[in-house]
Coordinates of C-alpha atoms in Angstrom, one line a residue:
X1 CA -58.6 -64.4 -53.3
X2 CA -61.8 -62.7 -51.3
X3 CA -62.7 -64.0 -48.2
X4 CA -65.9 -62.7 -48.4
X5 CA -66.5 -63.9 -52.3
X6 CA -65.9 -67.5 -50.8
X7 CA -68.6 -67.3 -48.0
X8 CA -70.8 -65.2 -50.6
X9 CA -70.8 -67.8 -52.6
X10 CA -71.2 -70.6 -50.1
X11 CA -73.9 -68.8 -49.0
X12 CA -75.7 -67.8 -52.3
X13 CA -75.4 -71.7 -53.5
X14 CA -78.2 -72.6 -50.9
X15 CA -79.8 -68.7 -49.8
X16 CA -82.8 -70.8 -47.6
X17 CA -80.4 -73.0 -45.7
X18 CA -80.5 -71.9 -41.8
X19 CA -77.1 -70.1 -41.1
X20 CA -77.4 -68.7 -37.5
X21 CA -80.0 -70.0 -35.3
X22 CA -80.7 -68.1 -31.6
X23 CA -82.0 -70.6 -29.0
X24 CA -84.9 -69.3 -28.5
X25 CA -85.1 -66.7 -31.0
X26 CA -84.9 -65.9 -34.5
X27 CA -83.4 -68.3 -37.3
X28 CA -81.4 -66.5 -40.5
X29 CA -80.9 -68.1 -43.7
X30 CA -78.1 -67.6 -45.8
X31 CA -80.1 -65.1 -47.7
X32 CA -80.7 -63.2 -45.0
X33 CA -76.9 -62.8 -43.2
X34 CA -76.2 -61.7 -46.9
X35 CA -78.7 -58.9 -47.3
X36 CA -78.1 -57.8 -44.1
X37 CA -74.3 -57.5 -44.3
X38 CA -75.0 -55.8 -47.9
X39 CA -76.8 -52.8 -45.7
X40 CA -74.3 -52.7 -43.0
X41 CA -71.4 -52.2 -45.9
X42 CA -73.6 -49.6 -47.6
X43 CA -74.2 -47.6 -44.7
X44 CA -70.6 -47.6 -43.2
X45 CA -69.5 -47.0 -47.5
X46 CA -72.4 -44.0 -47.3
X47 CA -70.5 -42.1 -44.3
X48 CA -67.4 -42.1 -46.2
X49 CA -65.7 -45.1 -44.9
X50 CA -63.4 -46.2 -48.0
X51 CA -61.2 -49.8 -48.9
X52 CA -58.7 -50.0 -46.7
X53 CA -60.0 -48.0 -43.7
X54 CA -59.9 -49.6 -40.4
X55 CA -63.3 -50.5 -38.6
X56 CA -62.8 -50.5 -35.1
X57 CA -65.6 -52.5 -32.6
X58 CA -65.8 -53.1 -29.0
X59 CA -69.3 -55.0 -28.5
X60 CA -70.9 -57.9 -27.2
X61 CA -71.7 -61.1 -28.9
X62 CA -74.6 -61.1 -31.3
X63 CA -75.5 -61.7 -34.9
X64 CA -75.6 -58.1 -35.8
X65 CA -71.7 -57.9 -34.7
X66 CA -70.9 -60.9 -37.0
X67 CA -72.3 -59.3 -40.0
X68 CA -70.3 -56.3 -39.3
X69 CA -67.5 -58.0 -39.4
X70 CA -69.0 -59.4 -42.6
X71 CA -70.0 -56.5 -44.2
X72 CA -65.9 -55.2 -43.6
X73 CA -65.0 -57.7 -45.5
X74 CA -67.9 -57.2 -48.2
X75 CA -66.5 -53.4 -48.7
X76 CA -62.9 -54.1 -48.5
X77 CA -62.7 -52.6 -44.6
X78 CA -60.0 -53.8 -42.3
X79 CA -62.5 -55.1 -39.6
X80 CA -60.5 -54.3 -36.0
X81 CA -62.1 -56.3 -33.3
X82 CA -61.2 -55.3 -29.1
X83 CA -62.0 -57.2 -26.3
X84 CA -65.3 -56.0 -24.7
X85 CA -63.7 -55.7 -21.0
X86 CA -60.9 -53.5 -22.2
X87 CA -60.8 -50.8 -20.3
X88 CA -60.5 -46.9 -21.0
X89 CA -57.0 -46.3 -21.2
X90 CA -56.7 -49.4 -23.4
X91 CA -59.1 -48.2 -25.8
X92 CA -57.6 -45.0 -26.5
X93 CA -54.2 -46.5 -27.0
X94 CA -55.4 -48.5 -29.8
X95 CA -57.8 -46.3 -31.6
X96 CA -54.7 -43.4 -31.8
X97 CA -52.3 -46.1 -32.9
X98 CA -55.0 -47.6 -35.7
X99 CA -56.6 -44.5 -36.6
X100 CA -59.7 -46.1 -37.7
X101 CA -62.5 -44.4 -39.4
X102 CA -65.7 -45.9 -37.8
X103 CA -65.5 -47.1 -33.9
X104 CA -68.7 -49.0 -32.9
X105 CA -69.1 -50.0 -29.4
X106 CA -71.4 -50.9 -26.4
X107 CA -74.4 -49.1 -25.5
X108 CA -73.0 -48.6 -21.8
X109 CA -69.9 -47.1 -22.6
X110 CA -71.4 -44.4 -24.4
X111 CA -70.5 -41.2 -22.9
X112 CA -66.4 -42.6 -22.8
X113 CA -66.3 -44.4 -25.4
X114 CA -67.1 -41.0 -27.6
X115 CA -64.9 -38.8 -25.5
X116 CA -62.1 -41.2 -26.4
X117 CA -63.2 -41.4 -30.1
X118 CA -63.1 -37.7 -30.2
X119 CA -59.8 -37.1 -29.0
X120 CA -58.4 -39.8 -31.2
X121 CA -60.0 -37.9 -33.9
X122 CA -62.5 -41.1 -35.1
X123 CA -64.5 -39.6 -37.4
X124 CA -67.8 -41.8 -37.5
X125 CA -69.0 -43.3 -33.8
X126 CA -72.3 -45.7 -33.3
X127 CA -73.3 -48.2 -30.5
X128 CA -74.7 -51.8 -31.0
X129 CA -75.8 -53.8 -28.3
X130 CA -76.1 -57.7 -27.3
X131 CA -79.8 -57.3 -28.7
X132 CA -79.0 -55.6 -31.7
X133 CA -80.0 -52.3 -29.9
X134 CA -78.4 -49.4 -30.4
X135 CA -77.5 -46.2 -33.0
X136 CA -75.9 -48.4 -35.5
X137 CA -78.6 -51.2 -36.0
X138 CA -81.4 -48.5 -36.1
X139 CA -79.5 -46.3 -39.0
X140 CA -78.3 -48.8 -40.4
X141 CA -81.4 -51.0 -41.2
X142 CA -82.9 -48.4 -44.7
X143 CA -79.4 -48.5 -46.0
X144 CA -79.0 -49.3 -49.5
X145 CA -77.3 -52.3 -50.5
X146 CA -73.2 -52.2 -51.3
X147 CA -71.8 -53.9 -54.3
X148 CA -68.9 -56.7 -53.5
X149 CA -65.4 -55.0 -53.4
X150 CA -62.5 -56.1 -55.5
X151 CA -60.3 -57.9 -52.8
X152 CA -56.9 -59.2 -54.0
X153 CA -55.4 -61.5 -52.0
X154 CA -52.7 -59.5 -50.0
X155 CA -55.5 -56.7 -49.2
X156 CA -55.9 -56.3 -45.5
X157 CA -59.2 -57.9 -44.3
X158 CA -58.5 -57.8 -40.5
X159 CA -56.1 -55.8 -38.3
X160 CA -56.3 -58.1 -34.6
X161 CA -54.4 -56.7 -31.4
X162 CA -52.0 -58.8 -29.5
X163 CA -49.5 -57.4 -27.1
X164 CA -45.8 -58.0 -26.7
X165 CA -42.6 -57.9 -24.3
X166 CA -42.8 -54.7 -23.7
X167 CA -46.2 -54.2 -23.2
X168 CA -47.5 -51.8 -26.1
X169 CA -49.8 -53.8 -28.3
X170 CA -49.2 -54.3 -31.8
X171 CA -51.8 -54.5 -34.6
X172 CA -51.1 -58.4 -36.5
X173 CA -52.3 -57.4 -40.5
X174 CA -54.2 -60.3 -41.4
X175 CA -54.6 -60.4 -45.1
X176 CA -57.5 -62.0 -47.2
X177 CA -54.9 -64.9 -47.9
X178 CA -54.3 -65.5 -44.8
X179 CA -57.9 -65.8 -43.6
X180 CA -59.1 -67.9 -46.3
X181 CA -56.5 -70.2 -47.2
X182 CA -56.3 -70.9 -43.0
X183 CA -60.4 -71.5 -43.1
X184 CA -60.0 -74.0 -45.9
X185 CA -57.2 -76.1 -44.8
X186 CA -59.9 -76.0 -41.3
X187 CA -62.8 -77.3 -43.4
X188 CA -61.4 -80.1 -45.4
X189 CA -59.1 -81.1 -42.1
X190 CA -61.9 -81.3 -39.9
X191 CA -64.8 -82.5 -42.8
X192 CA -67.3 -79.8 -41.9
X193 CA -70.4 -80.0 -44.4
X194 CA -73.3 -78.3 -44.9
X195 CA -75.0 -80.7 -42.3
X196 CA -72.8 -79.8 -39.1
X197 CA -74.1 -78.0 -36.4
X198 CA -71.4 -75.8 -34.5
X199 CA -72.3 -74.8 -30.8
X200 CA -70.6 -71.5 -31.1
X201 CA -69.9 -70.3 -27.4
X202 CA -67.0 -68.6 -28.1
X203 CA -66.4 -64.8 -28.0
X204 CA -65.9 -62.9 -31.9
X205 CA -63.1 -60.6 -30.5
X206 CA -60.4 -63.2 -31.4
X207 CA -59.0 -65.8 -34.1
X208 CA -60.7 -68.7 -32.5
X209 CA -64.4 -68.0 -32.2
X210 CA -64.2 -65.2 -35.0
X211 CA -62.1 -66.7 -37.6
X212 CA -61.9 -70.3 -37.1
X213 CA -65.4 -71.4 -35.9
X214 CA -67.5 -68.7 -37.9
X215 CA -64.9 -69.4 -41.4
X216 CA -65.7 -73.3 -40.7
X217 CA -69.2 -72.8 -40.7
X218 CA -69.5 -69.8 -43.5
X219 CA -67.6 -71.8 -45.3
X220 CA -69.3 -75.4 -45.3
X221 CA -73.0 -73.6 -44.9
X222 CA -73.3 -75.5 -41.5
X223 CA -75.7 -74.0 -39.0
X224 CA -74.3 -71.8 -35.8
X225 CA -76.6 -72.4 -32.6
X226 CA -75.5 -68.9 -31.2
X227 CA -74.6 -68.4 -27.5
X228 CA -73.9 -65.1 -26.4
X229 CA -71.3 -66.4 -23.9
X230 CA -70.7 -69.6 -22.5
X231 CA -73.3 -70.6 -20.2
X232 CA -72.8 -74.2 -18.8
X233 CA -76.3 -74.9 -18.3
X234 CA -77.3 -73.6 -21.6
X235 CA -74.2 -75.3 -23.5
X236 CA -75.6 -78.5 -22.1
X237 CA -79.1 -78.0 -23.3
X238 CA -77.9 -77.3 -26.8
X239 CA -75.1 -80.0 -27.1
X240 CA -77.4 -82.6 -28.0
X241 CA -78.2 -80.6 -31.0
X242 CA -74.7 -80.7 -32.2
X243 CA -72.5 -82.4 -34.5
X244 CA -69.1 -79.7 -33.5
X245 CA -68.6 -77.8 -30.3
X246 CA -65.3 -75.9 -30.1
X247 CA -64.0 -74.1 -26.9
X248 CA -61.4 -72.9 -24.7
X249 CA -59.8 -76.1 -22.1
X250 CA -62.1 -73.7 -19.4
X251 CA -65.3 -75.0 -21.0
X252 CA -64.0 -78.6 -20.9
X253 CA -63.3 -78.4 -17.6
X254 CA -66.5 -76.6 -16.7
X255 CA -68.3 -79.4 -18.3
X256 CA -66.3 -82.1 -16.6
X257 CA -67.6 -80.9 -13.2
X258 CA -70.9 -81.8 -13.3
X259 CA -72.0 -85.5 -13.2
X260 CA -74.2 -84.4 -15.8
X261 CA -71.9 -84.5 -18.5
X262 CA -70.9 -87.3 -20.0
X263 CA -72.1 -89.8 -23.3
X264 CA -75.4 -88.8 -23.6
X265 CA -74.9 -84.8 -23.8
X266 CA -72.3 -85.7 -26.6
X267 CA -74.5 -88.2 -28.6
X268 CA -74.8 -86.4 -32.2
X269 CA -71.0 -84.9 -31.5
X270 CA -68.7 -85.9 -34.1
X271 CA -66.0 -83.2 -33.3
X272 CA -64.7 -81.6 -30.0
X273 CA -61.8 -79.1 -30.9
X274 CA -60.0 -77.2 -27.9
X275 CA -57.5 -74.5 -28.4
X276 CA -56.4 -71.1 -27.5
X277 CA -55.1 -72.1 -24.2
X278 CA -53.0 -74.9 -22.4
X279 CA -55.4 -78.0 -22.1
X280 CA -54.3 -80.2 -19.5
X281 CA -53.6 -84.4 -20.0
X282 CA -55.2 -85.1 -16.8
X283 CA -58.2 -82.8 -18.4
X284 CA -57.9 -85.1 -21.7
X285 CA -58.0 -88.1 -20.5
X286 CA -60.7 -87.6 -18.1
X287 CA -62.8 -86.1 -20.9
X288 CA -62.6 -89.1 -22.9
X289 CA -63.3 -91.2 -20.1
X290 CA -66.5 -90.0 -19.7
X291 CA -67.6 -89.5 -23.3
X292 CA -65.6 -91.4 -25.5
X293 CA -64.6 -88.7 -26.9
X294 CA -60.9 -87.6 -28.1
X295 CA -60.4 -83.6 -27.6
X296 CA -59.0 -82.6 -30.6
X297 CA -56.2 -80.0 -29.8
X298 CA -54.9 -77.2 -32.2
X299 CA -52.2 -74.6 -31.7
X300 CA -52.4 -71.3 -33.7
X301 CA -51.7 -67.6 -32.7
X302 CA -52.9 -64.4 -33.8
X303 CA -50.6 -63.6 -36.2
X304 CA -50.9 -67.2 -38.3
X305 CA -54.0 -68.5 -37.3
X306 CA -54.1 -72.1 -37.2
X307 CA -50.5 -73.6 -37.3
X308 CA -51.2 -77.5 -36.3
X309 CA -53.6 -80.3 -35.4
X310 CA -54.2 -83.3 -34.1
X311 CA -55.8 -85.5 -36.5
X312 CA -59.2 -85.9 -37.7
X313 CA -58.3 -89.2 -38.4
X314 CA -55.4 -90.9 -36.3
X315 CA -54.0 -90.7 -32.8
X316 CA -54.8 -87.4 -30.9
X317 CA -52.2 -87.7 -28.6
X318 CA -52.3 -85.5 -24.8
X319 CA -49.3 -82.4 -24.9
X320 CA -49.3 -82.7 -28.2
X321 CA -50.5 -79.9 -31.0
X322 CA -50.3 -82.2 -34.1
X323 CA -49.2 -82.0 -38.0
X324 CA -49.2 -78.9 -39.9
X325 CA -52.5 -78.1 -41.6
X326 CA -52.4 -78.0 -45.6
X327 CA -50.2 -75.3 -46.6
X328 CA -47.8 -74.6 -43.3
X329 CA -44.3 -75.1 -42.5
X330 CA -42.9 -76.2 -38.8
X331 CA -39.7 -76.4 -37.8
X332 CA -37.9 -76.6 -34.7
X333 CA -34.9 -74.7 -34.5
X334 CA -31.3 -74.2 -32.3
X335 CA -29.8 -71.2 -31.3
X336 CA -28.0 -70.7 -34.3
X337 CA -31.4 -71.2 -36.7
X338 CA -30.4 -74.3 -38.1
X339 CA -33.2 -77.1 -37.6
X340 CA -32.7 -79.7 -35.5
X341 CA -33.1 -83.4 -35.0
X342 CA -36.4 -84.9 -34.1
X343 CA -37.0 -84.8 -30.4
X344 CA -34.5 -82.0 -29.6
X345 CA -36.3 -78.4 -28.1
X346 CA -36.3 -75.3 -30.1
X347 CA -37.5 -72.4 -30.9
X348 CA -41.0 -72.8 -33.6
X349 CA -41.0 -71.2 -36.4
X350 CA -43.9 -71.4 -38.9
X351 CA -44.4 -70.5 -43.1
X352 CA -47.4 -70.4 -45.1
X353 CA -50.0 -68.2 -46.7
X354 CA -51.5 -68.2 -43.1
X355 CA -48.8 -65.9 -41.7
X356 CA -49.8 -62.2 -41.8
X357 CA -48.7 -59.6 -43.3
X358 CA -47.0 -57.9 -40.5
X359 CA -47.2 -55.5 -37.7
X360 CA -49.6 -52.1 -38.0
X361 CA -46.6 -49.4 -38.8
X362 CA -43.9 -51.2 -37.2
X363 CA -41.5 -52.2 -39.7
X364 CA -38.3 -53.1 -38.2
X365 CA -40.2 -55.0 -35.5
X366 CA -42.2 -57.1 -38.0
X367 CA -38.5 -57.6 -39.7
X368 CA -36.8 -59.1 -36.9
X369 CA -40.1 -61.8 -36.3
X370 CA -38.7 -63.3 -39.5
X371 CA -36.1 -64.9 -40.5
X372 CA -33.9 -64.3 -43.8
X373 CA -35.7 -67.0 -45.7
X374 CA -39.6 -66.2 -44.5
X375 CA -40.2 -68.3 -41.7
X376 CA -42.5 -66.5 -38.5
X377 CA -40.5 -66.6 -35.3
X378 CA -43.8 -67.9 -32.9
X379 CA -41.4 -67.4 -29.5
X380 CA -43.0 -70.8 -28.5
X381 CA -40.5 -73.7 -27.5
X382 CA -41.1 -77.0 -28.4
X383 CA -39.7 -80.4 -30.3
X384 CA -40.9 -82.5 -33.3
X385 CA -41.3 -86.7 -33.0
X386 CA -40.8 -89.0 -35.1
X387 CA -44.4 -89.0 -37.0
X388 CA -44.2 -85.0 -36.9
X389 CA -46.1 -84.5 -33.9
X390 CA -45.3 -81.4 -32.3
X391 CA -45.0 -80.8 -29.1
X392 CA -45.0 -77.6 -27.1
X393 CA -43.0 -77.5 -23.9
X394 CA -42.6 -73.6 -22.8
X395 CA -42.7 -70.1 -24.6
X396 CA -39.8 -68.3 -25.0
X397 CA -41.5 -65.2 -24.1
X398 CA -43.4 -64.3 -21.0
X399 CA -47.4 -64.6 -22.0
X400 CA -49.5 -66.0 -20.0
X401 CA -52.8 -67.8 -21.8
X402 CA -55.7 -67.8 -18.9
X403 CA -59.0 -68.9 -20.0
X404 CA -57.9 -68.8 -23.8
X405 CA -57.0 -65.5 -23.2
X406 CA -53.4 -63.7 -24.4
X407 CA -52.1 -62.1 -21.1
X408 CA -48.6 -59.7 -21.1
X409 CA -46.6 -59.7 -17.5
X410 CA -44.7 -56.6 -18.8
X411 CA -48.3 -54.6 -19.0
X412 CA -49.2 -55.4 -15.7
X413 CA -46.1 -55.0 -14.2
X414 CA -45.7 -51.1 -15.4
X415 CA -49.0 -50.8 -13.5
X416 CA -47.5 -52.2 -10.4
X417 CA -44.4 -50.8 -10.3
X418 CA -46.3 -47.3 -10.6
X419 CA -48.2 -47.4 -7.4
X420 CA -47.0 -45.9 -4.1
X421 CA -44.3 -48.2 -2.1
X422 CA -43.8 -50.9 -4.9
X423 CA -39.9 -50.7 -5.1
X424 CA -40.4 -53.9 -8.4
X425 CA -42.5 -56.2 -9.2
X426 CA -42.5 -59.6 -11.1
X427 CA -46.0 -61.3 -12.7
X428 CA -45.6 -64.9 -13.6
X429 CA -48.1 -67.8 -15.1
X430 CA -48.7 -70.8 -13.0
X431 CA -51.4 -73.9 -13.6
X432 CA -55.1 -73.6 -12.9
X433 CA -57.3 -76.6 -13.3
X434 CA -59.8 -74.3 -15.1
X435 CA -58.1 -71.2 -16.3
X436 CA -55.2 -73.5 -17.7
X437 CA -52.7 -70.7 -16.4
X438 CA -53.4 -67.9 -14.5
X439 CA -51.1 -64.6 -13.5
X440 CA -49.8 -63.9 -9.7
X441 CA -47.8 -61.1 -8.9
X442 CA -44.6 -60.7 -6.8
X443 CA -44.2 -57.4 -5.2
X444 CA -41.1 -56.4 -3.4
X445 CA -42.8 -53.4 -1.7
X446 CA -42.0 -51.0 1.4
X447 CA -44.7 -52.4 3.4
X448 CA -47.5 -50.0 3.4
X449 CA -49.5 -51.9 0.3
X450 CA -52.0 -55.1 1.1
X451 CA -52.6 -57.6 -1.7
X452 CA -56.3 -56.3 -1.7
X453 CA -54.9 -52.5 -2.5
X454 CA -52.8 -53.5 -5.6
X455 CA -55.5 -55.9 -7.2
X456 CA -58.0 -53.2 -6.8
X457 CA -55.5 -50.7 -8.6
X458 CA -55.2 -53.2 -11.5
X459 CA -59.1 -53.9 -11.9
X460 CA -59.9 -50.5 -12.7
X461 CA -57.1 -50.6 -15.7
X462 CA -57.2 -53.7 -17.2
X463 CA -59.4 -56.2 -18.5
X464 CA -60.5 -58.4 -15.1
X465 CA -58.6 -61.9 -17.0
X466 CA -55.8 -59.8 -17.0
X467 CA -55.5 -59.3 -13.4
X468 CA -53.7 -61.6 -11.3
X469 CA -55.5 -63.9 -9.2
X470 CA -52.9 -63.4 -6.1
X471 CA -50.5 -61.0 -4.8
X472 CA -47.6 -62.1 -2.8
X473 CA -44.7 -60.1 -1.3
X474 CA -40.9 -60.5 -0.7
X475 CA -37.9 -59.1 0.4
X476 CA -36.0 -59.5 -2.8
X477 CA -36.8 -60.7 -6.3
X478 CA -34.9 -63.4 -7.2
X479 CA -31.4 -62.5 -9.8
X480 CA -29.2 -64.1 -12.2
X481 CA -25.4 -62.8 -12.7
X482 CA -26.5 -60.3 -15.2
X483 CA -29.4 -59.0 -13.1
X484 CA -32.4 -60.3 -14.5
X485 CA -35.5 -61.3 -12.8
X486 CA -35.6 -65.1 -12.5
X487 CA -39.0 -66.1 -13.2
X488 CA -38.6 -69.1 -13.6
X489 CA -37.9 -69.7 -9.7
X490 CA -40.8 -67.7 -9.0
X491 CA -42.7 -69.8 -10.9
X492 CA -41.4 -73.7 -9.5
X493 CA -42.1 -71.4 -6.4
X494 CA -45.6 -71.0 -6.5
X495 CA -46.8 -73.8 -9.6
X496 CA -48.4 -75.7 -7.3
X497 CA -50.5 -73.2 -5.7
X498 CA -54.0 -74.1 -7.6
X499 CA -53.1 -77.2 -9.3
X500 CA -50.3 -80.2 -8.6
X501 CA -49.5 -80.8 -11.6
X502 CA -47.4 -78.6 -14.2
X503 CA -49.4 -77.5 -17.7
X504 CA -48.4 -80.3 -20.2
X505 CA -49.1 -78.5 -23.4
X506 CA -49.3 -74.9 -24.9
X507 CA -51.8 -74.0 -27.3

């Protein structure tokens, strides 16, 4: 099963239909996506780049980088998407651990982005910008055209990032199965058609505005009014256009405070999906108070994709994720793996032909995420109701989700711990009425450090939503018997320090 055959198709049954629309700008058919992805496969094909290679891109939002990611999956690439605000030393840890054949990245980060290339022995480097600008675009555009590879179904198509307890990032292998089974069971469970208009807002580095937005639409030939980024005043503009707008609980909440927003904005909206990060009740509730609309709320990851939903069709209920979509397995498990009543809190575990393939090179860590009969171990903690609702009431691992965004405390506190006087230091999530959780840091320190010193330290190595938004200091880190950090009494500590209310659901 090709991903790319599917949307080929999709896309060949109706070549003048409008695919990707830019406010303001240009409008590309079907027809067009489809020649243009052919050049971008030929030329990458043309430099040497074989089946199987990993692509690796670091860009902005824009049509051209969608049909790169297209054109990977044309040629049988493993297309390896990075946040744009990763920083240097991020960068070069996951080009040498994914040795990919091609890097393309930003236009500004030219001179470091090819010193890091070159030392991680990348063979092939070009630049694209938000406007298309840029080496690759401009070589790119008298390519020839590049046949359709022969995908089979467990073939790589996508190779996406996410880090872990201990801090070092590790490369989920999304296969063509994965990806298109996943955007199928999204189609027919949500009832996109060719006559849906998605307000895509969302960034293409991850699964949500890469893989489930873009497959819905590819997949049903709906049209994409493209945003860059999401800009409220430009979202509100364009939502009366729009039958579907998917975002992050940060764009809900965005939207909710303006008096603006409310029945009329929505009037052509069918469909309002949130995911990606904790979306508070208070935040559902209110939203459907002023629109009449029901957020629907999802919970996937990035190394199963979509996992659950709320019903198209049904009671969406607040703090709660939903049924499985077609194809996936829940259960809630005890300590000893056995599943366990309805009701009862557990460790998730998921199945299905959306579950990757593994981790990049890391077999024995990819072994012990499973269990002896195939189920995924998520790390999320939650329980199961009566109708199959699941519920999810805490993760058993550390990660933070701010702003739909993955965040590691291990990463940051390595950073912390390095810097002159910090004797340890503990990074915990707490509520945010528009972030949905952010990080703070607790530093037990020797006094020299201000708050203001150690947040500028972390800026200038991480991404900026990695950073925590506070710094506090303290005598002594709080200890169980066996000498572990208790975060969770630094977290009832400081849980009310943006928001009263604790986060009522996990996404």
């Amino acid at each position: 099963m090709s991903l790319y055959r599917l949307i080929h198709d999709r896309l060949t049954s109706a070549p003048d239909a409008p695919i990707l629309e830019i406010p303001g700008g240009p409008l590309l058919t079907g027809a067009q996506v489809l020649d243009r992805t052919s050049r971008y496969a030929g030329f990458l094909s043309g430099l040497g780049v074989r089946q199987g290679d990993r692509v690796a891109v670091q860009v902005d939002k824009s049509p051209e980088a969608l049909m790169v990611y297209l054109a990977c999956l044309r040629a049988g690439f493993v297309f390896m998407p990075m946040n744009a605000a990763y920083q240097d030393d991020e960068v070069d840890f996951l080009l040498g651990d994914a040795e990919p054949a091609a890097f393309i990245h930003r236009p500004e980060t030219e001179a470091t982005s090819r010193a890091i290339a070159q030392r991680r022995g990348v063979r092939h480097v070009y630049s694209l910008g938000e406007e298309g600008q840029g080496s690759f675009c401009r070589e790119a555009e008298t390519a020839a055209a590049a046949g359709i590879a022969e995908c089979r179904e467990h073939d790589l198509a996508a190779m996406l990032y996410t880090s872990g307890t201990t801090g070092k990032p590790k490369g989920a292998m999304l296969t063509h199965r994965n990806l298109a089974t996943n955007a199928l069971a999204l189609v027919e469970a949500w009832r996109f058609t060719a006559d849906d208009v998605l307000l895509h807002a969302l960034p293409i580095f991850h699964t949500h505005g890469l893989f489930v937005a873009s497959h819905c639409a590819l997949l049903s030939g709906a049209r994409m009014l493209w945003l860059p980024r999401f800009e409220r005043e430009r979202v509100m503009a364009l939502l009366p256009e729009a039958t579907v707008f998917m975002g992050v609980p940060t764009y809900y909440t965005r939207l909710l405070a303006g008096a603006d927003f409310g029945r009329e904005a929505c009037r052509r909206i069918r469909l309002f999906v949130s995911g990606s990060a904790p979306l508070l009740a208070e935040t559902h509730r209110e939203f459907e108070a002023r629109t009449g609309h029901v957020i629907l709320e999802r919970y996937g990851m990035t190394e199963t994709g979509m996992n659950t939903g709320n019903p198209y069709e049904g009671p969406r209920v607040p703090g709660s994720v939903g049924r499985p979509f077609a194809g996936v397995e829940v259960r809630v498990v005890g300590e000893d793996g056995a599943a366990l009543p309805q009701g009862e809190v557990g460790e998730i575990q998921v199945k299905g032909p959306n579950v990757m393939a593994g981790y990049w090179r890391l077999p024995e860590k990819t072994a012990a995420e499973f269990t002896s009969d195939g189920f995924f171990k998520t790390g999320d903690v939650g329980r199961l109701d009566a109708r199959g609702y699941l519920s999810i009431v805490g993760r058993a691992k550390d990660m933070i989700i701010s702003g739909g965004f993955n965040v590691y405390p291990k990463e940051i506190e390595a950073l912390i711990d390095d810097l002159p006087g910090v004797v340890e230091s503990a990074v915990v999530g707490v509520p945010h009425p528009d972030f949905g959780e952010v990080g703070v840091a607790i530093v037990k320190a020797d006094g020299s450090l201000q708050e203001a010193e150690i947040l500028a330290a972390l800026k200038a190595r991480l991404a900026n939503y990695k950073v925590p938004k506070r710094v506090f200091f303290a005598d002594e880190l709080p200890r169980n018997a066996m000498g572990k950090i208790q975060k969770n009494l630094l977290r009832d500590q400081h849980q009310r320090l943006y928001n009263p209310l604790p986060l009522q659901s996990f996404m």
